[in-house]
mmCIF file of C-alpha atoms and ligand atoms in Angstrom:
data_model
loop_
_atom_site.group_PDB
_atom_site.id
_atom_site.type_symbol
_atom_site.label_atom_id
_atom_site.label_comp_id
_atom_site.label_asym_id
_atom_site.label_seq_id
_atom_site.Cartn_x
_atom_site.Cartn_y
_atom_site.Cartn_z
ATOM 1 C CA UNK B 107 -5.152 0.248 -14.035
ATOM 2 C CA UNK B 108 -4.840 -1.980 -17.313
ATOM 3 C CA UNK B 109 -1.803 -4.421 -17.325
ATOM 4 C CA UNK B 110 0.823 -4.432 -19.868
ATOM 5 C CA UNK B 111 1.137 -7.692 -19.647
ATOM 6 C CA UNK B 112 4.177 -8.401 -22.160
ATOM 7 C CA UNK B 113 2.170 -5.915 -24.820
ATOM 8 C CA UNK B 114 4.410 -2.743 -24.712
ATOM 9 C CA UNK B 115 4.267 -2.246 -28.183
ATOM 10 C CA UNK B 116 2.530 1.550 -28.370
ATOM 11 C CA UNK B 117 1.915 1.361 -24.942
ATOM 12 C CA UNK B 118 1.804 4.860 -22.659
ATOM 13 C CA UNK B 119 3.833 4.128 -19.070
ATOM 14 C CA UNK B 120 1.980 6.379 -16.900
ATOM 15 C CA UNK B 121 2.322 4.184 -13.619
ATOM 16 C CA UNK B 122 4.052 1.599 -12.080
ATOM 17 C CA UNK B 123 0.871 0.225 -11.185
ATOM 18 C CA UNK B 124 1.192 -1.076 -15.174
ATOM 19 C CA UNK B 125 3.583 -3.586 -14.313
ATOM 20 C CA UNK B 126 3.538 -7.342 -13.964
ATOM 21 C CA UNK B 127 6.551 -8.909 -12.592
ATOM 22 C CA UNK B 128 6.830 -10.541 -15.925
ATOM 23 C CA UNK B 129 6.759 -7.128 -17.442
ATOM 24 C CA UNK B 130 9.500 -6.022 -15.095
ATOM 25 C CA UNK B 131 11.428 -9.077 -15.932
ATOM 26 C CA UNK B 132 11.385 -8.229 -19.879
ATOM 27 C CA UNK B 133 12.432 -4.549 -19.305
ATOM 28 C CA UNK B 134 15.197 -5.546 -17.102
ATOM 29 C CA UNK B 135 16.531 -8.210 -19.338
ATOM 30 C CA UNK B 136 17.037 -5.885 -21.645
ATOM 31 C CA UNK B 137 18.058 -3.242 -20.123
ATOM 32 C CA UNK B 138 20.892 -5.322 -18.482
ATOM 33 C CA UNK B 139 21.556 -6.519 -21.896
ATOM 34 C CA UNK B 140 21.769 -2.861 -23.327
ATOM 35 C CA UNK B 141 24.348 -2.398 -20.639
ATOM 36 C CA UNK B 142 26.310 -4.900 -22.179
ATOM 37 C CA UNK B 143 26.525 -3.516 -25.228
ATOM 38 C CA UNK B 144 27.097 -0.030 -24.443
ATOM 39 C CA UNK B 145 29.774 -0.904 -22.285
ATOM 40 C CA UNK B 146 31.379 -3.071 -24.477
ATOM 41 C CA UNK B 147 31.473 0.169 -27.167
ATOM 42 C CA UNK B 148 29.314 -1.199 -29.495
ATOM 43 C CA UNK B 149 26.730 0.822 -32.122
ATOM 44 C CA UNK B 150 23.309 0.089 -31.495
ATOM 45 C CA UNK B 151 20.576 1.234 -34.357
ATOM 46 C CA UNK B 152 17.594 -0.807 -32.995
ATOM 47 C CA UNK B 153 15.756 2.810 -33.189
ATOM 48 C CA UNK B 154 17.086 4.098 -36.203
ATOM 49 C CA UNK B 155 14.606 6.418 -37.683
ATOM 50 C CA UNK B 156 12.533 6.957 -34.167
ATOM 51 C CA UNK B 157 12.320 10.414 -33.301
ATOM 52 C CA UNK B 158 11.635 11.207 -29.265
ATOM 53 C CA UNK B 159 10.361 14.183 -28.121
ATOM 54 C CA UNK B 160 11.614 15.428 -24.368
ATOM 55 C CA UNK B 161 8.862 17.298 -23.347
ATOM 56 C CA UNK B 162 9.802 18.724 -20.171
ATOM 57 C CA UNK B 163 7.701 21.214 -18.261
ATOM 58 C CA UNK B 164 9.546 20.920 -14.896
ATOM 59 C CA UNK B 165 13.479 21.124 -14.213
ATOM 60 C CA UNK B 166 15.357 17.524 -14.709
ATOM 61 C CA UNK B 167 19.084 16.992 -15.010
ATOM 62 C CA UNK B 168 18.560 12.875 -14.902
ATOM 63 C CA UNK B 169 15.758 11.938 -16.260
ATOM 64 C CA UNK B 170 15.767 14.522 -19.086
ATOM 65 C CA UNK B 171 19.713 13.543 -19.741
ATOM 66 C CA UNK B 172 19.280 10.296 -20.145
ATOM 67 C CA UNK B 173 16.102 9.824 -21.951
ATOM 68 C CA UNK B 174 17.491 11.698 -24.695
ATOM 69 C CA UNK B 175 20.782 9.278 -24.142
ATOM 70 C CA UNK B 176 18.734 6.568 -24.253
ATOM 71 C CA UNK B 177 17.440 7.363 -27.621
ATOM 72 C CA UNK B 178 20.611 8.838 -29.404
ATOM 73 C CA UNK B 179 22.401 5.384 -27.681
ATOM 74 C CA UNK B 180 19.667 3.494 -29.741
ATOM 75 C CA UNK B 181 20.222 5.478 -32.701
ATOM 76 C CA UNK B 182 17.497 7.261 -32.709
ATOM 77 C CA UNK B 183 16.575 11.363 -33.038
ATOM 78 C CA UNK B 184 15.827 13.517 -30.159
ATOM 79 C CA UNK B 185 13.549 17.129 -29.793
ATOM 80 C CA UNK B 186 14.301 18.452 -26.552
ATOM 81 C CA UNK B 187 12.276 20.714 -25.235
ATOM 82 C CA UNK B 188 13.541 21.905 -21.783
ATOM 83 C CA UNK B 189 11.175 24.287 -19.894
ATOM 84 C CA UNK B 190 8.653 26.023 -21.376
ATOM 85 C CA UNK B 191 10.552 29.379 -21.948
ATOM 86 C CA UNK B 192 11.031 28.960 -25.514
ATOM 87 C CA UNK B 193 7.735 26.658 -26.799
ATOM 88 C CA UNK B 194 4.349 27.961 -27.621
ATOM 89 C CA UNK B 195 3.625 26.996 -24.154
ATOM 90 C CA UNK B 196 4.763 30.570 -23.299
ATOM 91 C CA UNK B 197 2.451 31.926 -25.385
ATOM 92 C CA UNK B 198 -0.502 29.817 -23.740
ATOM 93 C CA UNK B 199 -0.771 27.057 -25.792
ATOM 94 C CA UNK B 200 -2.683 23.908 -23.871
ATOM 95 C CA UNK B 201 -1.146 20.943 -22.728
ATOM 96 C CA UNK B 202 -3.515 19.105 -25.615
ATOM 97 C CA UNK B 203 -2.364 21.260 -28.412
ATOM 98 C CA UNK B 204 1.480 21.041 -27.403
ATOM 99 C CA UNK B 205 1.136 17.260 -27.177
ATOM 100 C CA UNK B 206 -0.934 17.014 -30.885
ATOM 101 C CA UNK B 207 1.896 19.292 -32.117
ATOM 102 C CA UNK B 208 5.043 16.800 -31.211
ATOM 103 C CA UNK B 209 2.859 14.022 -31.986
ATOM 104 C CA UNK B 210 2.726 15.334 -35.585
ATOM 105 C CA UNK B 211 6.661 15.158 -35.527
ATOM 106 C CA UNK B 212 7.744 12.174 -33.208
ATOM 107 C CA UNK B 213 6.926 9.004 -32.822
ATOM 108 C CA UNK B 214 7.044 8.993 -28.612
ATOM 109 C CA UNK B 215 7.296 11.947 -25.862
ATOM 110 C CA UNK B 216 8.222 11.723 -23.106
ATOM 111 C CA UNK B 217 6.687 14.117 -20.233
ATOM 112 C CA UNK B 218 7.396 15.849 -17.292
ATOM 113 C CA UNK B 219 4.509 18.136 -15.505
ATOM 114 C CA UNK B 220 4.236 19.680 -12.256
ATOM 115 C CA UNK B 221 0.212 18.658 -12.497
ATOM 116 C CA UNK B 222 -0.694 15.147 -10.957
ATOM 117 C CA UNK B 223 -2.725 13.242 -13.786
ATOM 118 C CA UNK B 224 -1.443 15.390 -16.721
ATOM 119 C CA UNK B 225 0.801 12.367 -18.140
ATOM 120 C CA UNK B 226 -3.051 10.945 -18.488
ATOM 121 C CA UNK B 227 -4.083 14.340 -19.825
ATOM 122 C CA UNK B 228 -1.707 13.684 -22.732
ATOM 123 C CA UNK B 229 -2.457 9.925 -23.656
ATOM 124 C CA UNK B 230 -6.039 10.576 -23.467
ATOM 125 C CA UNK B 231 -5.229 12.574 -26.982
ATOM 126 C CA UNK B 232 -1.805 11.942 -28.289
ATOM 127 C CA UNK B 233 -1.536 9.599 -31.188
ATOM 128 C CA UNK B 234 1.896 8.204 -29.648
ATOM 129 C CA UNK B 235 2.447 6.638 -26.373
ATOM 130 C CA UNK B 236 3.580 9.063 -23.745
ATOM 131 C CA UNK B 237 6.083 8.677 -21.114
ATOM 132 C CA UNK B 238 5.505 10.016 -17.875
ATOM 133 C CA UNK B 239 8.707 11.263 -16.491
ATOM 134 C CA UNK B 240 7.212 13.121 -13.315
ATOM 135 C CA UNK B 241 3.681 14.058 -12.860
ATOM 136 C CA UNK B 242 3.583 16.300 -10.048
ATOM 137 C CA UNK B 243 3.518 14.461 -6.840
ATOM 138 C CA UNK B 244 2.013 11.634 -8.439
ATOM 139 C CA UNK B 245 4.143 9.253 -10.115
ATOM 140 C CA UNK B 246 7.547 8.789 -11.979
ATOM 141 C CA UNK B 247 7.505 5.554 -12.985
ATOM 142 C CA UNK B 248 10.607 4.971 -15.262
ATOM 143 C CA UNK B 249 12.670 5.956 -11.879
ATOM 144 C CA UNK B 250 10.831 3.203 -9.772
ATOM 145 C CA UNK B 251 11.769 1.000 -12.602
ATOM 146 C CA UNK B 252 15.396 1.843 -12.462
ATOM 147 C CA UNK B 253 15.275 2.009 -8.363
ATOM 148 C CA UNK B 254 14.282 -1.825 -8.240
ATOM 149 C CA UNK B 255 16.789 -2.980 -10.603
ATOM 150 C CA UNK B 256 19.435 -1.448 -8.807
ATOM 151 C CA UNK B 257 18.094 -3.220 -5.963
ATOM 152 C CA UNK B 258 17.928 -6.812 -7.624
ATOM 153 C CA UNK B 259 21.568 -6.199 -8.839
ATOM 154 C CA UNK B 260 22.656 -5.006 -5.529
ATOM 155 C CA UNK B 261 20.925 -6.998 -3.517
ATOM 156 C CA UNK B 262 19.998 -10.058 -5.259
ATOM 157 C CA UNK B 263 16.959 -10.259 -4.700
ATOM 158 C CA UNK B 264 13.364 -8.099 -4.876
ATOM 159 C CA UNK B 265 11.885 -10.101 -1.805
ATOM 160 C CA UNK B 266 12.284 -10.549 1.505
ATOM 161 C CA UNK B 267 13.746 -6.745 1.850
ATOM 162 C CA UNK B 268 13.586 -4.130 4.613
ATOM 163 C CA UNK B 269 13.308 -0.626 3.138
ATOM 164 C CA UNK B 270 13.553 2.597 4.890
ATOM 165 C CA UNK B 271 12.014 5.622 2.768
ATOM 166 C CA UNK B 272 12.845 8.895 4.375
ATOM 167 C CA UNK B 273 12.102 12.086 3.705
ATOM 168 C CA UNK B 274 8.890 13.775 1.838
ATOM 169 C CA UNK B 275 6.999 11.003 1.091
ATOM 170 C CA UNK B 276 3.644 13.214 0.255
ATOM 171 C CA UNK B 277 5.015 15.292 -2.292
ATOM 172 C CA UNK B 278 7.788 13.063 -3.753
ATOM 173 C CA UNK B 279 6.464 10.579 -6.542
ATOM 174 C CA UNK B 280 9.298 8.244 -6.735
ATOM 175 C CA UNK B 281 8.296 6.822 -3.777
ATOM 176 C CA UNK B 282 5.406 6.254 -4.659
ATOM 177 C CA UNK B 283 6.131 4.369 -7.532
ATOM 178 C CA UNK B 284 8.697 2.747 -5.863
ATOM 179 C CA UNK B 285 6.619 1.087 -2.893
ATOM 180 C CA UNK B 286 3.703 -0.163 -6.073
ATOM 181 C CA UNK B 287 6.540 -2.119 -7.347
ATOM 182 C CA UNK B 288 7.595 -3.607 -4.475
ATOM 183 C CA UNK B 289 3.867 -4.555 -3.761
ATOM 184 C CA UNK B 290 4.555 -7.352 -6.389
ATOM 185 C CA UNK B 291 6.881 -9.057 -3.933
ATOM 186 C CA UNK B 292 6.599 -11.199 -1.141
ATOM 187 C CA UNK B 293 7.782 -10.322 2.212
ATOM 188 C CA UNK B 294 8.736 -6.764 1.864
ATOM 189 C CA UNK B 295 8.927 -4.423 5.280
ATOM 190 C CA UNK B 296 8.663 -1.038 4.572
ATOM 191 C CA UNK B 297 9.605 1.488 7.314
ATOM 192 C CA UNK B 298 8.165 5.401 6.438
ATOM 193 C CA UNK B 299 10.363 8.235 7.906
ATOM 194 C CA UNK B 300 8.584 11.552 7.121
ATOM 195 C CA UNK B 301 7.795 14.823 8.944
ATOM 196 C CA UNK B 302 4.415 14.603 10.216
ATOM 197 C CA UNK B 303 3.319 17.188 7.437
ATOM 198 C CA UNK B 304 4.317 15.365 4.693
ATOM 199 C CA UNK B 305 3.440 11.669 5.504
ATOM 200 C CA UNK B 306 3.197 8.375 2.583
ATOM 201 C CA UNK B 307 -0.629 9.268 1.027
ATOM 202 C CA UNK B 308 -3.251 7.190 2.495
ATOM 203 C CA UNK B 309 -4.279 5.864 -0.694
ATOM 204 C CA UNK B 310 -0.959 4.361 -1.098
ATOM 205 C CA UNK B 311 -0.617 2.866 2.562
ATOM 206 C CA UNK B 312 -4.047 1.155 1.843
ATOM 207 C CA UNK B 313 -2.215 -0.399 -1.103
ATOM 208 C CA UNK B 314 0.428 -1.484 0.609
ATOM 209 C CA UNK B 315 -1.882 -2.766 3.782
ATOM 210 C CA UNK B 316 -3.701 -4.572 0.705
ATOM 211 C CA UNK B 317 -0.959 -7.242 0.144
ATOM 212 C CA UNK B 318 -0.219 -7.552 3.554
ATOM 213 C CA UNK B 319 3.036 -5.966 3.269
ATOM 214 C CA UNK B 320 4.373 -4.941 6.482
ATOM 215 C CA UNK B 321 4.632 -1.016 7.615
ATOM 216 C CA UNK B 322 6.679 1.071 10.271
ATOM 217 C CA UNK B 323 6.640 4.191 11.226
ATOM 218 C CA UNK B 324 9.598 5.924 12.904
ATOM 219 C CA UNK B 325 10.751 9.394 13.787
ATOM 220 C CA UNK B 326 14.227 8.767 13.259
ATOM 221 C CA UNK B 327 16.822 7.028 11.042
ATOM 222 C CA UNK B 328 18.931 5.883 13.402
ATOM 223 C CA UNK B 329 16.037 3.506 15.070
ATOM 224 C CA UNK B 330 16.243 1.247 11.644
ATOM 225 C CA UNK B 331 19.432 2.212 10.779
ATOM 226 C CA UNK B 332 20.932 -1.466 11.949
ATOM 227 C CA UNK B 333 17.836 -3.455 10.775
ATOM 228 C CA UNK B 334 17.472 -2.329 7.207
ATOM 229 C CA UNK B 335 18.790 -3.534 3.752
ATOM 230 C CA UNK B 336 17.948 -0.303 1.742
ATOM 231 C CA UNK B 337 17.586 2.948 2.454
ATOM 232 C CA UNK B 338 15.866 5.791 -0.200
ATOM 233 C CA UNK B 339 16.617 8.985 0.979
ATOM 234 C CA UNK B 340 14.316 11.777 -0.693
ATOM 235 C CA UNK B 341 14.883 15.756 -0.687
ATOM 236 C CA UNK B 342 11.688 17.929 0.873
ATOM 237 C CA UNK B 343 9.937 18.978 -2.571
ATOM 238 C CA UNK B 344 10.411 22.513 -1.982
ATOM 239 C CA UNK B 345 8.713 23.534 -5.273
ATOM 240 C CA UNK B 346 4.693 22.140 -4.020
ATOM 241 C CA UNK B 347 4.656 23.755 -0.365
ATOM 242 C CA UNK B 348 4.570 27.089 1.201
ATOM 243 C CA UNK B 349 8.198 28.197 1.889
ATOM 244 C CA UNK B 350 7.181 28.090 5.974
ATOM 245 C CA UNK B 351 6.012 24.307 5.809
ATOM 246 C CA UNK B 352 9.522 24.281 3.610
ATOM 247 C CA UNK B 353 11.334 25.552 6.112
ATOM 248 C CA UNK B 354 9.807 23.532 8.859
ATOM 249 C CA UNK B 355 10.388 20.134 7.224
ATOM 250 C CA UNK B 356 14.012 20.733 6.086
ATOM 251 C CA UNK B 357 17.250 19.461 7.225
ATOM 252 C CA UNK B 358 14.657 17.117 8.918
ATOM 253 C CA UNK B 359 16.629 13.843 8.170
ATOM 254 C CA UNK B 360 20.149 13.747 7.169
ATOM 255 C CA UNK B 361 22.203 10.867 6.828
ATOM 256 C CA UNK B 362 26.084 10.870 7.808
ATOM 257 C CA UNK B 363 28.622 8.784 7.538
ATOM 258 C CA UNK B 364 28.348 7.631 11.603
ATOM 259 C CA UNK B 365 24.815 6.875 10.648
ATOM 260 C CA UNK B 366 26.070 5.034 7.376
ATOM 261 C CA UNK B 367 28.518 2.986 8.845
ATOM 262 C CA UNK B 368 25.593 1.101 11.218
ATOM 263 C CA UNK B 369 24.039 -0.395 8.286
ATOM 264 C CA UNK B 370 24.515 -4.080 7.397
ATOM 265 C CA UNK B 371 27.292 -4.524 5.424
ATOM 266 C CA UNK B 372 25.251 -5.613 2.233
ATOM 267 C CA UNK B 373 22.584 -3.306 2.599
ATOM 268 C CA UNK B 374 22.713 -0.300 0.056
ATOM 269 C CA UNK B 375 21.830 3.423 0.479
ATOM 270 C CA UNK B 376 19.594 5.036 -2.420
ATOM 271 C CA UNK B 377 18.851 8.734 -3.541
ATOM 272 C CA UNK B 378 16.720 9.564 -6.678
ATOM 273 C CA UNK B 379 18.263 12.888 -6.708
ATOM 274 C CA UNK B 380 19.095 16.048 -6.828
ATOM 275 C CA UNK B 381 19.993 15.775 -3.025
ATOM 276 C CA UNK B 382 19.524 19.095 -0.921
ATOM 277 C CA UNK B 383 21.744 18.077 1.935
ATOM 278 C CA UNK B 384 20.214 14.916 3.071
ATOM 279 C CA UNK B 385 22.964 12.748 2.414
ATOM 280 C CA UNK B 386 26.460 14.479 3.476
ATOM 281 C CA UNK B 387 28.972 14.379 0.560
ATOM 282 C CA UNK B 388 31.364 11.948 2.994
ATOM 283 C CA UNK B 389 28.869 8.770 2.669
ATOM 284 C CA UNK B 390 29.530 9.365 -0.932
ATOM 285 C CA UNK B 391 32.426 7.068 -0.647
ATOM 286 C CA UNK B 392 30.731 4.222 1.585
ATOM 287 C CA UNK B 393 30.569 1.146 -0.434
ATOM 288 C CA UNK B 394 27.000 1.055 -0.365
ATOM 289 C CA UNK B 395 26.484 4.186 -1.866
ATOM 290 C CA UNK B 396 25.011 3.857 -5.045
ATOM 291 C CA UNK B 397 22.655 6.836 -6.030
ATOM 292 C CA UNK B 398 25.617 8.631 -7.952
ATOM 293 C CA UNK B 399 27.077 5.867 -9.781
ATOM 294 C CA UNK B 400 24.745 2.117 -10.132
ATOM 295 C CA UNK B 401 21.108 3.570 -9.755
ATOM 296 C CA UNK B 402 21.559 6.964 -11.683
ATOM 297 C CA UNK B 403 23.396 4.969 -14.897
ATOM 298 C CA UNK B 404 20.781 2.473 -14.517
ATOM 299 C CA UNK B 405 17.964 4.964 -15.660
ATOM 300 C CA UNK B 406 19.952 5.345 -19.415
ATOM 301 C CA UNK B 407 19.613 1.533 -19.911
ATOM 302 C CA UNK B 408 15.947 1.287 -18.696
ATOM 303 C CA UNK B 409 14.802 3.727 -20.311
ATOM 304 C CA UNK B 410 16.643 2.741 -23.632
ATOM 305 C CA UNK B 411 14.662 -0.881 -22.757
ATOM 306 C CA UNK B 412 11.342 0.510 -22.483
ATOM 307 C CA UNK B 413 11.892 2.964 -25.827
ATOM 308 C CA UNK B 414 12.670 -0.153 -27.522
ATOM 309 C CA UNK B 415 9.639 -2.850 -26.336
ATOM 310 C CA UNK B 416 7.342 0.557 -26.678
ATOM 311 C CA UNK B 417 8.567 1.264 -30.786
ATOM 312 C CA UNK B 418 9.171 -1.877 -32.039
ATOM 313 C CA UNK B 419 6.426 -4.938 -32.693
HETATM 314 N N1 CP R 666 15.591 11.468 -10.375
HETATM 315 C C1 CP R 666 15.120 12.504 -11.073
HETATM 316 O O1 CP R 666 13.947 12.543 -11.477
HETATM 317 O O2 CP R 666 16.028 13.499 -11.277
HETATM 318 P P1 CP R 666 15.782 14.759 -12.228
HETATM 319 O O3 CP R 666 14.717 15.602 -11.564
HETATM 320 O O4 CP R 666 17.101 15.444 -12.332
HETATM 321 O O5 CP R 666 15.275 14.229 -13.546
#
């Protein structure tokens, strides 16, 4: 896949696999910066004028939120189009036409599909870039990009880290985009906790195997639990199986607070969210909790950088 290679200007983000670590480094500057400001209560009009359009096709509390935060924040104009219920989509209009239509009205969209490969299916005819916020299990890139930089403010550091990723690593995409980034640094360990039906793609471990990244597989949390410095909890993707495989795979891996408490004491526990029972509402108060407070807020000012470098020359 092409590089960005510092051009973002009326660039699509449909992978992570876009990113240099110079890239990375631009969108987190700013983003950290954008932090700044927001916190510090000051008006921002860098996008005054910009219109986005939230094109959602799947449900999203997060990423929908704050993408349209992201843009109001810059002072910019929002559609949002939540679920297809109420768009021509209802009526059978084609993912082409619906794209050419906001195109004619907005100067970015961002997506969200259930298909793998339809944030593609967009760029290959829309006029302005596209966001992919979710493509079916493949990727969700602006969450990777706000997962690592809650790990490089948390940690410190984006190498020499030992991540656990637990859960449904098949059919949940910010994993995968997650592990591409990390592929950029040295001496990352990654340990893949999954039920056997829903294992990390192959295409993805080859990646990884590629860089010579190291890779463990374990049945159970608490054989890491001690050794790791993050750990990305996912929920079973309920919506892309049978409800028997569903069944079968959930309430596979939970972590609690006994579990919790074994972890270093810097190490930091990470959920992209909505959790479905995975993590029990008392680790919610362990220090290294940070899914419902650092990584979620994180995802306004990334995606506020990335609106920016993406609009403006
Ligand atoms: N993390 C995430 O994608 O959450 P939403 O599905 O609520 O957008």
């Amino acid at each position: 896949m092409k590089k960005i290679n510092g051009r973002f200007y009326k660039q699509n983000i449909l992978s992570t696999e876009q990113f240099t670590k110079s890239d990375i480094d631009t969108v987190f500057k700013l983003a950290i910066n954008y932090r700044k400001k927001v916190e510090s209560g000051k008006a921002i009009t860098d996008l005054k004028g910009k219109i986005l359009t939230a094109l959602f096709y799947e449900p999203s509390s997060r990423t929908f939120g704050s993408f349209i935060a992201a843009m109001q924040r810059l002072g910019g104009g929002v559609i949002p189009i939540q679920g297809i219920t109420f768009s021509s989509v209802s009526k059978g209009e084609t993912l082409e036409d619906t794209i050419r239509v906001f195109a004619n009205y907005s100067d970015v969209i961002a997506m969200r599909h259930n298909e793998t490969g339809a944030a593609q299916k967009a760029a290959d005819v829309s006029p302005v870039p596209i966001l992919n916020a979710g493509d079916g299990v493949g990727e969700h890139p602006t969450q990777g990009l706000l997962d690592l930089l809650t790990i490089k403010e948390r940690l410190g550091r984006l190498d020499k880290i030992h991540i656990a990723m637990v859960g449904d690593l098949k059919y949940g995409r910010t994993v995968h985009s997650l592990t591409k980034l990390l592929l950029l640094f040295q001496n990352i360990t990654f340990t893949f906790i999954s039920p056997p039906l829903s294992p990390m793609p192959d295409e993805i471990l080859k990646m990884v195997r590629k860089v010579g990244a190291k890779i463990q597989k374990k049945s159970a949390i608490v054989d890491i639990i001690k050794d790791i410095d993050v750990i990305y909890m996912t929920r079973i993707q309920k919506e892309r199986m049978d409800p028997k495989i569903y069944k079968k795979m959930k309430n596979m891996f939970i972590l609690d607070a006994k579990l919790a408490n074994k972890m270093k004491k810097n190490s930091i526990i990470l959920h992209p969210l909505p959790r479905i029972g995975e993590i029990t509402t008392e680790v919610d108060k362990n220090p290294r909790s940070v899914y419902l407070t650092h990584q979620m807020r994180s995802g306004m000012f990334v995606r506020m950088a990335l609106l920016k470098l993406i609009l403006t020359k």
